[in-house]
């Protein structure tokens, strides 16, 4: 019987381990490994600030105090190994914290940590580097600089007997790929297998997003309260079955897996990570039983000679004030109130000879509601959000203190339901750093392993053989329009100052009509509201024939990216929901 490795995706988004780790440990059989993804584009800067004020900070203590501490008996009894990027800016400190907990509990497990991603002290070397999207120069002052490492250091730690592996910044998918390299002995040049293992990690990295969380057909997903966390049963060739523990909520279907597969992926034929360039365009998804989907067909190209790098740098502070306004003309009242509040703040700054806000935004978030006696339904309630940015903290504090004037000095129907936030503001600088310039080492129970330098393999996307695109479908008389959601599932996500949005045909027969309607031009027009007036949207389209999907990248659309955009959907989670309303022409019999 061929060997199978079971990996569980223990999301860090739910802090209560009874909802994630304990559930996975109760699966039959229990997973061999649990991977914990604590990192995002934004958290590395937060951890850098933590380390700056506390030499023993800069990592996620929850990994030890919540996830390990509350489940340690089962972790030991079932011999489950843990892989986590909880080390943030201080993997060594995180590993020491875990070891201290284990010693206090009288448990003897080997803890390893991976170092080399933290390049923060090498800012002067980076001065000539350009941002990979905008071409901007390297920032003068940074909070953090990190390289996204790969999976082979994790595999080396496991080869050396580690039971728990802590990393800093690495590719999220590497947390799943590392155990597979260790278990199956995959070599660095087995590109198809490395790509398939990367796909396993990518499907698991966001926890319940592959088991029905954020799924287009949300009404078909049972029991969000006890939604099941994902399990991957992986074979030696890299194919896998995505499933979840029996008796849990959620759903594993071709649709849920397809949506997660394209989440935050730009070019599905050139998904570049540290260890491989992945081609997911011909991946096959098959429903293999209730809550079981077989995933196969990933291909790979040689890894590039660079790591992706990310620097986080401070640009000031943001203050945001929100308030609910109800009753007639609520939206108009909210707009005037927000604009007046911002102008009042500007007037105060001018009076004190303080520089103007760097940026000010006012948004209205509204919804229909009904109240009072019959006949009063259809009135409006609106949440107004006003935000200001400034290089200094004090002017933002002035704005927030003044915000209480809205309740008594401005619109009728302004409620006491309000909120204030003041946060340091950072921006991300994405770049490439040669692998030859990054020294990676692994320490296991006090013994250090120096990782060999990765081989250089220049990669040219122009060498990729793109799928043949079908002839466009000509619409005619007797056709009808239906919203895209009737024909497709959708998923979107941000990456820097762009987002991707995918449409996955529910049936083979629907794809030609979806392709006829969704073009770079039509999608650009649909999202034109995201751009300043007069700016033409730039959209790139990729075909994914393996599971009847189309993926679009909408460039320069995220108002500076997740850390700086003041918009409600700064992570592009709702862009697919917008696209799914787009009208699609189909023959009347399909409609």
XYZ file of C-alpha atoms in Angstrom:
591
model
C 0.000 0.000 0.000
C 1.403 3.408 -0.998
C 2.377 5.845 1.727
C 0.065 8.747 2.591
C 0.924 11.764 4.742
C -1.890 13.629 6.515
C -1.471 17.372 7.159
C -3.969 19.569 8.998
C -4.403 23.284 8.385
C -4.762 24.770 11.881
C -5.725 28.342 11.131
C -4.503 31.003 13.542
C -7.525 33.200 12.811
C -9.549 31.573 15.609
C -7.539 32.026 18.787
C -9.525 29.430 20.766
C -7.761 26.160 20.053
C -10.874 24.159 20.887
C -12.176 25.342 17.520
C -9.156 24.309 15.469
C -6.296 22.258 16.893
C -8.377 20.035 19.178
C -10.807 19.369 16.356
C -8.018 18.271 14.003
C -6.326 16.155 16.672
C -9.628 14.315 17.169
C -9.730 13.295 13.490
C -9.473 9.599 12.698
C -6.704 9.098 11.810
C -5.000 12.050 13.466
C -2.818 14.188 11.216
C 0.901 13.523 11.059
C 1.555 17.270 10.940
C -0.268 20.480 11.796
C 0.712 23.665 9.969
C -0.019 27.074 11.532
C -0.028 30.174 9.340
C 0.199 33.260 11.567
C 1.667 35.648 9.016
C 0.185 38.147 6.594
C 1.564 41.048 4.604
C 0.690 43.329 7.495
C 1.708 41.393 10.611
C 5.460 41.460 10.002
C 5.584 45.231 10.594
C 3.544 44.818 13.785
C 6.003 42.183 15.027
C 8.935 44.433 14.158
C 7.484 47.187 16.341
C 6.968 44.622 19.114
C 10.618 43.581 18.905
C 11.754 47.214 18.951
C 10.192 47.788 22.390
C 10.881 44.310 23.806
C 14.050 42.329 22.933
C 12.101 39.164 23.825
C 9.164 40.123 21.590
C 8.513 40.042 17.868
C 6.737 36.666 17.682
C 3.291 35.126 18.254
C 3.055 33.917 21.865
C -0.393 32.456 21.159
C 1.293 29.579 19.355
C 2.616 28.345 22.715
C 0.121 29.698 25.251
C -3.040 28.766 23.344
C -2.480 26.259 20.576
C 0.210 24.112 22.223
C -0.659 24.549 25.899
C -4.331 23.625 25.529
C -3.628 20.542 23.413
C -0.262 19.294 24.599
C -1.467 15.920 25.911
C -2.992 14.959 22.555
C -0.039 16.361 20.590
C 2.316 14.115 22.557
C 0.048 11.049 22.683
C -0.667 11.116 18.951
C 2.906 12.100 17.974
C 1.754 15.036 15.864
C 4.472 17.397 14.656
C 3.888 21.137 14.438
C 5.128 23.607 11.815
C 4.452 27.320 12.395
C 5.649 30.667 11.075
C 4.883 32.095 14.511
C 8.517 33.194 14.876
C 7.826 36.445 13.036
C 10.859 38.673 13.548
C 12.324 36.502 16.325
C 12.148 32.734 15.632
C 14.854 32.022 18.203
C 12.887 33.829 20.907
C 9.702 32.023 19.923
C 11.430 28.644 20.052
C 12.854 29.445 23.497
C 9.369 30.426 24.690
C 7.968 27.113 23.431
C 10.815 25.179 25.073
C 10.140 26.929 28.383
C 6.483 25.893 28.231
C 7.422 22.272 27.439
C 9.926 22.163 30.305
C 7.326 23.502 32.740
C 4.958 20.742 31.615
C 7.641 18.059 31.872
C 7.465 17.245 28.150
C 10.551 16.355 26.120
C 10.046 17.478 22.516
C 12.710 18.771 20.122
C 12.123 22.375 19.025
C 13.800 23.815 15.908
C 13.890 27.297 14.472
C 14.784 28.668 11.041
C 16.752 31.919 10.665
C 17.913 33.980 7.711
C 14.765 35.685 6.498
C 15.301 38.772 8.704
C 17.402 41.240 6.688
C 16.451 44.320 8.696
C 20.010 45.257 9.591
C 21.049 45.296 5.936
C 19.054 48.284 4.706
C 22.091 50.078 3.262
C 22.693 47.143 0.908
C 19.192 47.555 -0.473
C 19.417 51.222 -1.514
C 19.635 50.487 -5.234
C 16.709 48.063 -5.248
C 13.450 49.128 -6.918
C 9.916 48.194 -5.838
C 8.771 45.331 -8.061
C 5.497 46.956 -9.129
C 5.924 50.731 -8.912
C 9.664 51.058 -9.539
C 10.003 53.325 -6.479
C 13.316 53.562 -4.649
C 14.031 51.776 -1.381
C 12.646 53.643 1.673
C 15.041 55.589 3.891
C 13.683 54.283 7.205
C 12.282 50.770 7.656
C 10.694 48.791 10.472
C 11.507 45.425 8.912
C 13.067 43.731 5.896
C 12.393 40.047 5.254
C 12.864 37.449 2.554
C 10.225 34.796 1.920
C 12.168 31.572 2.516
C 11.197 28.152 1.200
C 10.422 24.694 2.539
C 13.803 22.950 2.500
C 14.959 24.449 5.847
C 11.753 23.071 7.414
C 12.469 19.666 5.898
C 16.050 19.810 7.227
C 14.751 20.504 10.733
C 12.426 17.496 10.512
C 15.252 15.358 9.107
C 17.233 16.256 12.237
C 14.448 14.981 14.495
C 12.496 18.158 15.281
C 8.986 17.759 16.687
C 8.131 21.463 16.474
C 9.534 23.794 13.796
C 9.293 27.570 14.160
C 10.025 29.851 11.215
C 9.956 33.556 10.543
C 8.810 34.897 7.174
C 8.528 32.120 4.631
C 6.128 31.326 1.822
C 2.871 30.358 3.557
C 2.675 27.209 1.458
C 6.158 26.127 2.612
C 4.634 25.138 5.952
C 2.848 22.284 4.151
C 5.544 21.530 1.589
C 8.358 21.080 4.157
C 6.874 17.963 5.809
C 6.235 16.398 2.372
C 9.858 16.911 1.284
C 10.909 15.268 4.556
C 8.489 12.342 4.315
C 8.866 11.521 0.625
C 12.478 12.546 0.081
C 11.592 14.839 -2.818
C 14.614 16.468 -4.439
C 14.914 20.155 -5.267
C 14.749 19.455 -9.014
C 11.576 17.327 -8.882
C 9.631 20.378 -9.990
C 6.246 18.751 -10.522
C 6.239 17.205 -7.044
C 7.491 20.384 -5.398
C 4.747 22.309 -7.205
C 2.118 19.780 -6.103
C 3.319 20.036 -2.491
C 3.202 23.824 -2.731
C -0.416 23.532 -3.841
C -1.202 21.391 -0.790
C 0.232 24.084 1.474
C -1.619 26.811 -0.414
C -4.952 25.011 -0.042
C -4.435 24.540 3.711
C -2.841 27.874 4.631
C -6.098 29.802 5.173
C -7.804 27.125 7.253
C -11.546 27.028 6.674
C -11.449 28.969 3.414
C -11.093 25.601 1.643
C -13.797 23.906 3.730
C -16.632 26.296 2.945
C -15.551 29.509 4.645
C -16.195 32.585 2.455
C -17.705 30.271 -0.216
C -19.895 31.841 -2.926
C -22.752 29.436 -2.144
C -22.711 30.307 1.546
C -26.271 29.112 2.110
C -25.183 25.562 1.197
C -22.484 25.479 3.892
C -23.753 23.903 7.130
C -22.756 24.823 10.671
C -20.398 27.792 10.629
C -20.268 27.489 14.430
C -18.318 24.224 14.275
C -16.883 24.543 10.754
C -14.332 21.849 10.010
C -10.659 22.648 9.520
C -8.974 21.144 6.457
C -7.024 17.926 6.164
C -4.903 16.895 3.188
C -4.092 13.227 2.598
C -1.070 13.453 0.315
C 0.397 10.711 -1.878
C 4.018 10.368 -2.957
C 3.286 11.809 -6.417
C 1.920 14.981 -4.830
C -1.756 14.353 -5.531
C -3.986 14.707 -2.513
C -7.469 14.417 -1.084
C -8.747 17.555 0.639
C -11.220 16.721 3.390
C -12.159 17.647 6.981
C -12.833 15.785 10.238
C -16.056 13.775 10.226
C -18.950 15.292 12.133
C -17.782 18.884 11.706
C -19.551 21.682 9.857
C -18.490 23.204 6.588
C -18.265 21.792 3.088
C -15.525 20.389 0.869
C -16.511 20.516 -2.784
C -14.962 21.206 -6.169
C -16.228 24.772 -5.754
C -14.691 25.396 -2.319
C -11.345 23.942 -3.383
C -11.293 25.805 -6.715
C -11.978 29.115 -5.000
C -9.120 28.661 -2.524
C -6.787 27.389 -5.263
C -6.990 30.732 -7.088
C -7.077 32.898 -3.962
C -4.315 35.539 -4.129
C -2.862 33.909 -7.257
C -1.995 36.239 -10.127
C -0.652 34.099 -12.983
C -1.800 30.489 -12.372
C 0.889 29.271 -14.793
C 3.673 31.146 -13.017
C 2.888 31.159 -9.305
C 6.390 31.893 -8.037
C 7.545 30.754 -4.598
C 11.026 30.206 -3.222
C 11.325 26.531 -4.211
C 9.563 26.331 -7.579
C 7.549 28.154 -10.214
C 4.134 26.495 -10.101
C 1.798 25.847 -13.010
C -1.719 25.225 -11.681
C -3.501 25.802 -14.997
C -4.193 22.134 -15.688
C -4.951 20.982 -12.146
C -7.860 18.543 -11.987
C -10.444 18.676 -9.196
C -12.686 15.636 -8.717
C -15.384 15.056 -6.119
C -14.164 11.805 -4.569
C -16.939 11.398 -1.983
C -18.781 13.430 0.604
C -16.480 16.273 1.682
C -13.583 14.778 -0.281
C -11.966 16.380 -3.346
C -9.043 14.852 -5.214
C -6.464 17.374 -6.432
C -3.906 16.390 -9.091
C -2.037 17.666 -12.123
C 0.150 20.469 -10.774
C 3.294 21.055 -12.792
C 6.458 22.967 -11.983
C 9.342 24.924 -13.491
C 12.797 25.466 -11.948
C 12.918 27.870 -9.038
C 14.117 31.395 -9.721
C 17.401 32.829 -8.462
C 15.662 35.290 -6.115
C 13.546 35.357 -3.001
C 10.592 37.683 -2.769
C 11.392 40.374 -0.227
C 9.164 42.697 1.768
C 10.098 45.800 3.698
C 7.711 47.555 6.053
C 8.268 51.259 6.614
C 6.449 53.903 8.692
C 4.543 56.722 7.014
C 2.711 58.232 9.982
C -0.596 57.685 11.780
C -4.242 57.197 10.893
C -7.263 58.222 12.922
C -10.685 56.866 12.019
C -14.014 57.978 13.446
C -17.215 56.079 12.675
C -20.793 56.932 13.610
C -24.256 55.635 12.776
C -26.861 58.086 11.420
C -30.498 57.040 11.083
C -33.692 58.333 9.584
C -34.651 60.277 6.470
C -31.825 61.363 4.123
C -29.343 59.464 6.273
C -26.791 59.087 3.483
C -26.814 62.796 2.643
C -26.587 63.744 6.311
C -23.697 61.310 6.839
C -21.780 62.669 3.841
C -22.145 66.268 4.961
C -21.238 65.371 8.524
C -18.074 63.515 7.553
C -16.924 66.284 5.252
C -17.625 68.902 7.921
C -15.692 66.908 10.517
C -12.648 66.674 8.250
C -12.802 70.380 7.392
C -13.162 71.236 11.103
C -9.993 69.226 11.743
C -8.177 71.078 8.968
C -9.249 74.423 10.385
C -7.883 73.474 13.814
C -4.527 72.506 12.265
C -4.326 75.770 10.357
C -5.115 77.691 13.544
C -2.197 76.005 15.284
C 0.138 76.344 12.292
C 0.339 72.547 11.886
C 0.865 70.936 8.498
C -2.225 69.721 6.622
C -3.404 66.106 6.844
C -1.586 63.916 4.330
C -4.903 62.362 3.386
C -8.561 62.504 4.390
C -11.392 60.172 3.348
C -15.109 59.973 4.083
C -17.146 56.826 3.360
C -20.801 55.979 3.907
C -21.781 52.379 4.611
C -25.544 52.026 4.297
C -28.254 49.370 4.525
C -32.019 49.208 4.274
C -33.923 48.722 7.503
C -37.451 49.056 8.842
C -38.603 50.659 12.074
C -41.651 52.101 13.820
C -45.298 51.677 12.816
C -46.434 50.277 9.470
C -45.558 52.568 6.605
C -42.171 53.624 7.977
C -40.265 50.778 6.367
C -37.661 51.552 3.750
C -35.903 54.282 5.735
C -32.115 54.304 5.867
C -29.383 53.791 8.416
C -25.836 54.680 7.436
C -22.453 54.348 9.072
C -20.155 57.259 8.326
C -16.391 56.628 8.435
C -14.045 59.600 8.361
C -10.296 58.988 8.423
C -7.255 61.244 8.355
C -3.553 60.489 7.938
C -0.681 62.571 9.241
C 3.048 62.102 9.648
C 2.717 63.034 13.334
C 0.466 61.490 15.980
C -0.686 64.682 17.729
C -2.713 66.137 14.798
C -4.571 62.837 14.450
C -5.383 62.896 18.161
C -6.754 66.445 17.749
C -9.058 65.229 14.977
C -10.359 62.309 17.053
C -10.991 64.474 20.119
C -12.991 66.895 18.022
C -15.076 64.091 16.499
C -17.538 64.027 19.413
C -18.911 67.320 18.100
C -20.847 65.350 15.492
C -23.309 63.985 18.072
C -24.575 67.355 19.254
C -23.508 69.893 16.639
C -24.337 68.351 13.295
C -26.912 65.959 11.805
C -30.199 64.884 13.386
C -30.278 61.137 13.891
C -26.573 60.997 14.751
C -26.488 58.230 17.327
C -24.238 57.418 20.250
C -23.067 54.363 18.312
C -19.578 55.495 17.385
C -15.984 54.390 17.465
C -12.470 55.822 17.326
C -9.208 54.174 16.321
C -5.661 55.536 16.120
C -3.039 53.295 14.532
C 0.525 53.671 13.305
C 0.536 53.586 9.524
C 3.006 51.489 7.529
C 3.516 50.748 3.879
C 4.994 47.699 2.170
C 7.874 47.718 -0.300
C 8.014 44.491 -2.342
C 11.231 43.545 -4.093
C 13.491 40.672 -5.157
C 16.655 39.698 -3.307
C 19.223 37.268 -4.812
C 19.254 33.936 -2.998
C 23.044 34.079 -3.003
C 22.808 37.058 -0.627
C 20.702 35.259 1.989
C 22.253 32.931 4.583
C 19.795 30.416 6.026
C 20.411 28.207 9.040
C 18.379 25.792 11.111
C 18.917 25.138 14.808
C 17.556 21.923 16.324
C 17.922 21.343 20.068
C 20.995 23.606 20.154
C 22.704 22.183 17.038
C 22.936 24.442 13.963
C 22.675 23.333 10.329
C 23.833 25.760 7.626
C 21.644 25.390 4.553
C 23.414 25.208 1.166
C 22.867 28.087 -1.234
C 20.056 27.454 -3.673
C 21.012 26.990 -7.316
C 20.227 29.852 -9.683
C 17.666 29.187 -12.429
C 16.650 32.228 -14.485
C 12.948 32.071 -15.326
C 11.300 33.671 -18.333
C 7.473 33.681 -18.306
C 7.576 34.046 -22.099
C 8.639 30.389 -22.317
C 5.288 29.214 -20.941
C 2.947 27.570 -23.438
C -0.368 29.326 -22.844
C -3.689 27.491 -23.309
C -5.389 27.920 -26.659
C -8.299 30.287 -26.263
C -11.588 29.230 -27.862
C -13.345 31.261 -30.509
C -15.634 33.889 -28.972
C -19.316 33.026 -28.731
C -21.637 35.198 -30.827
C -24.807 36.166 -28.998
C -28.115 36.382 -30.828
C -31.861 36.816 -30.625
C -33.684 34.802 -28.020
C -30.825 35.031 -25.539
C -31.251 36.130 -21.943
C -29.104 37.818 -19.320
C -28.331 36.212 -15.975
C -25.971 37.370 -13.214
C -22.570 35.678 -13.275
C -23.280 34.041 -9.906
C -25.801 31.739 -11.623
C -23.006 30.373 -13.802
C -19.860 30.605 -11.666
C -18.208 30.635 -8.288
C -15.865 33.503 -7.489
C -13.026 34.430 -5.141
C -10.823 37.510 -4.841
C -7.872 38.697 -2.769
C -5.308 41.473 -2.598
C -1.576 41.375 -3.249
C 0.103 44.725 -2.773
C -1.599 47.392 -4.868
C -3.527 44.910 -7.010
C -6.070 42.160 -6.575
C -7.020 39.004 -8.406
C -10.573 37.885 -9.021
C -11.449 34.454 -10.398
C -14.599 33.131 -12.044
C -14.966 29.321 -11.995
C -17.679 27.832 -14.198
C -20.154 25.664 -12.308
C -20.573 23.468 -15.415
C -18.431 22.920 -18.513
C -21.258 24.220 -20.706
C -21.219 27.622 -19.006
C -17.570 28.479 -19.689
C -17.898 29.749 -23.306
C -20.533 32.287 -22.304
C -18.559 33.418 -19.277
C -15.476 33.872 -21.450
C -17.441 35.832 -24.018
C -18.625 38.322 -21.397
C -15.556 38.544 -19.158
C -12.683 40.209 -20.969
C -9.925 42.466 -19.660
C -11.882 45.410 -21.069
C -15.266 44.490 -19.571
C -13.788 43.592 -16.191
C -11.830 46.838 -16.205
C -15.021 48.789 -16.872
C -16.822 46.885 -14.117
C -14.175 47.916 -11.587
C -13.680 51.396 -13.039
C -15.042 52.955 -9.839
C -11.824 51.936 -8.081
C -9.754 54.313 -10.224
C -9.481 58.112 -10.291
C -11.522 59.797 -12.989
C -9.757 59.625 -16.342
C -7.505 56.692 -15.400
C -7.983 53.618 -17.591
C -7.998 50.333 -15.619
C -5.270 47.836 -16.447
C -6.446 44.219 -16.302
C -4.623 40.990 -17.195
C -6.501 37.754 -17.934
C -5.353 34.137 -17.485
C -7.129 30.965 -18.563
C -7.259 27.987 -16.191
C -8.663 25.161 -18.360
C -8.004 22.396 -15.820
C -11.092 23.359 -13.838
C -12.889 25.765 -16.199
C -11.783 29.029 -14.639
C -10.663 32.486 -15.684
C -8.441 34.596 -13.455
C -8.108 38.363 -13.700
C -5.504 40.648 -12.151
C -6.722 44.212 -11.656
C -3.587 46.324 -11.354
C -3.023 49.551 -9.371
C -6.512 49.242 -7.914
C -6.044 48.924 -4.159
C -5.467 52.554 -3.210
C -1.930 51.827 -2.030
C -2.506 48.359 -0.597
C -3.967 46.801 2.526
C -1.882 48.736 5.069
C -2.579 52.204 3.696
C -5.954 52.067 1.975
C -8.704 53.625 4.125
C -11.428 51.857 2.172
C -13.751 49.325 3.781
C -12.525 46.466 1.591
C -8.793 47.088 1.819
C -8.053 43.346 1.378
C -10.244 42.929 -1.759
C -12.337 40.224 -0.112
C -15.531 41.580 -1.677
C -14.350 42.161 -5.261
C -15.599 38.740 -6.387
C -18.981 39.522 -4.864
C -19.110 42.616 -7.054
C -18.074 40.722 -10.194
C -20.666 37.980 -9.583
C -23.418 40.531 -10.210
C -22.193 41.179 -13.772
C -24.833 40.257 -16.403
C -23.920 37.406 -18.740
C -25.756 36.620 -21.985
C -26.695 32.939 -22.431
C -29.103 30.991 -24.651
C -32.621 31.061 -23.270
C -32.564 27.327 -22.539
C -29.578 27.793 -20.214
C -31.133 30.800 -18.512
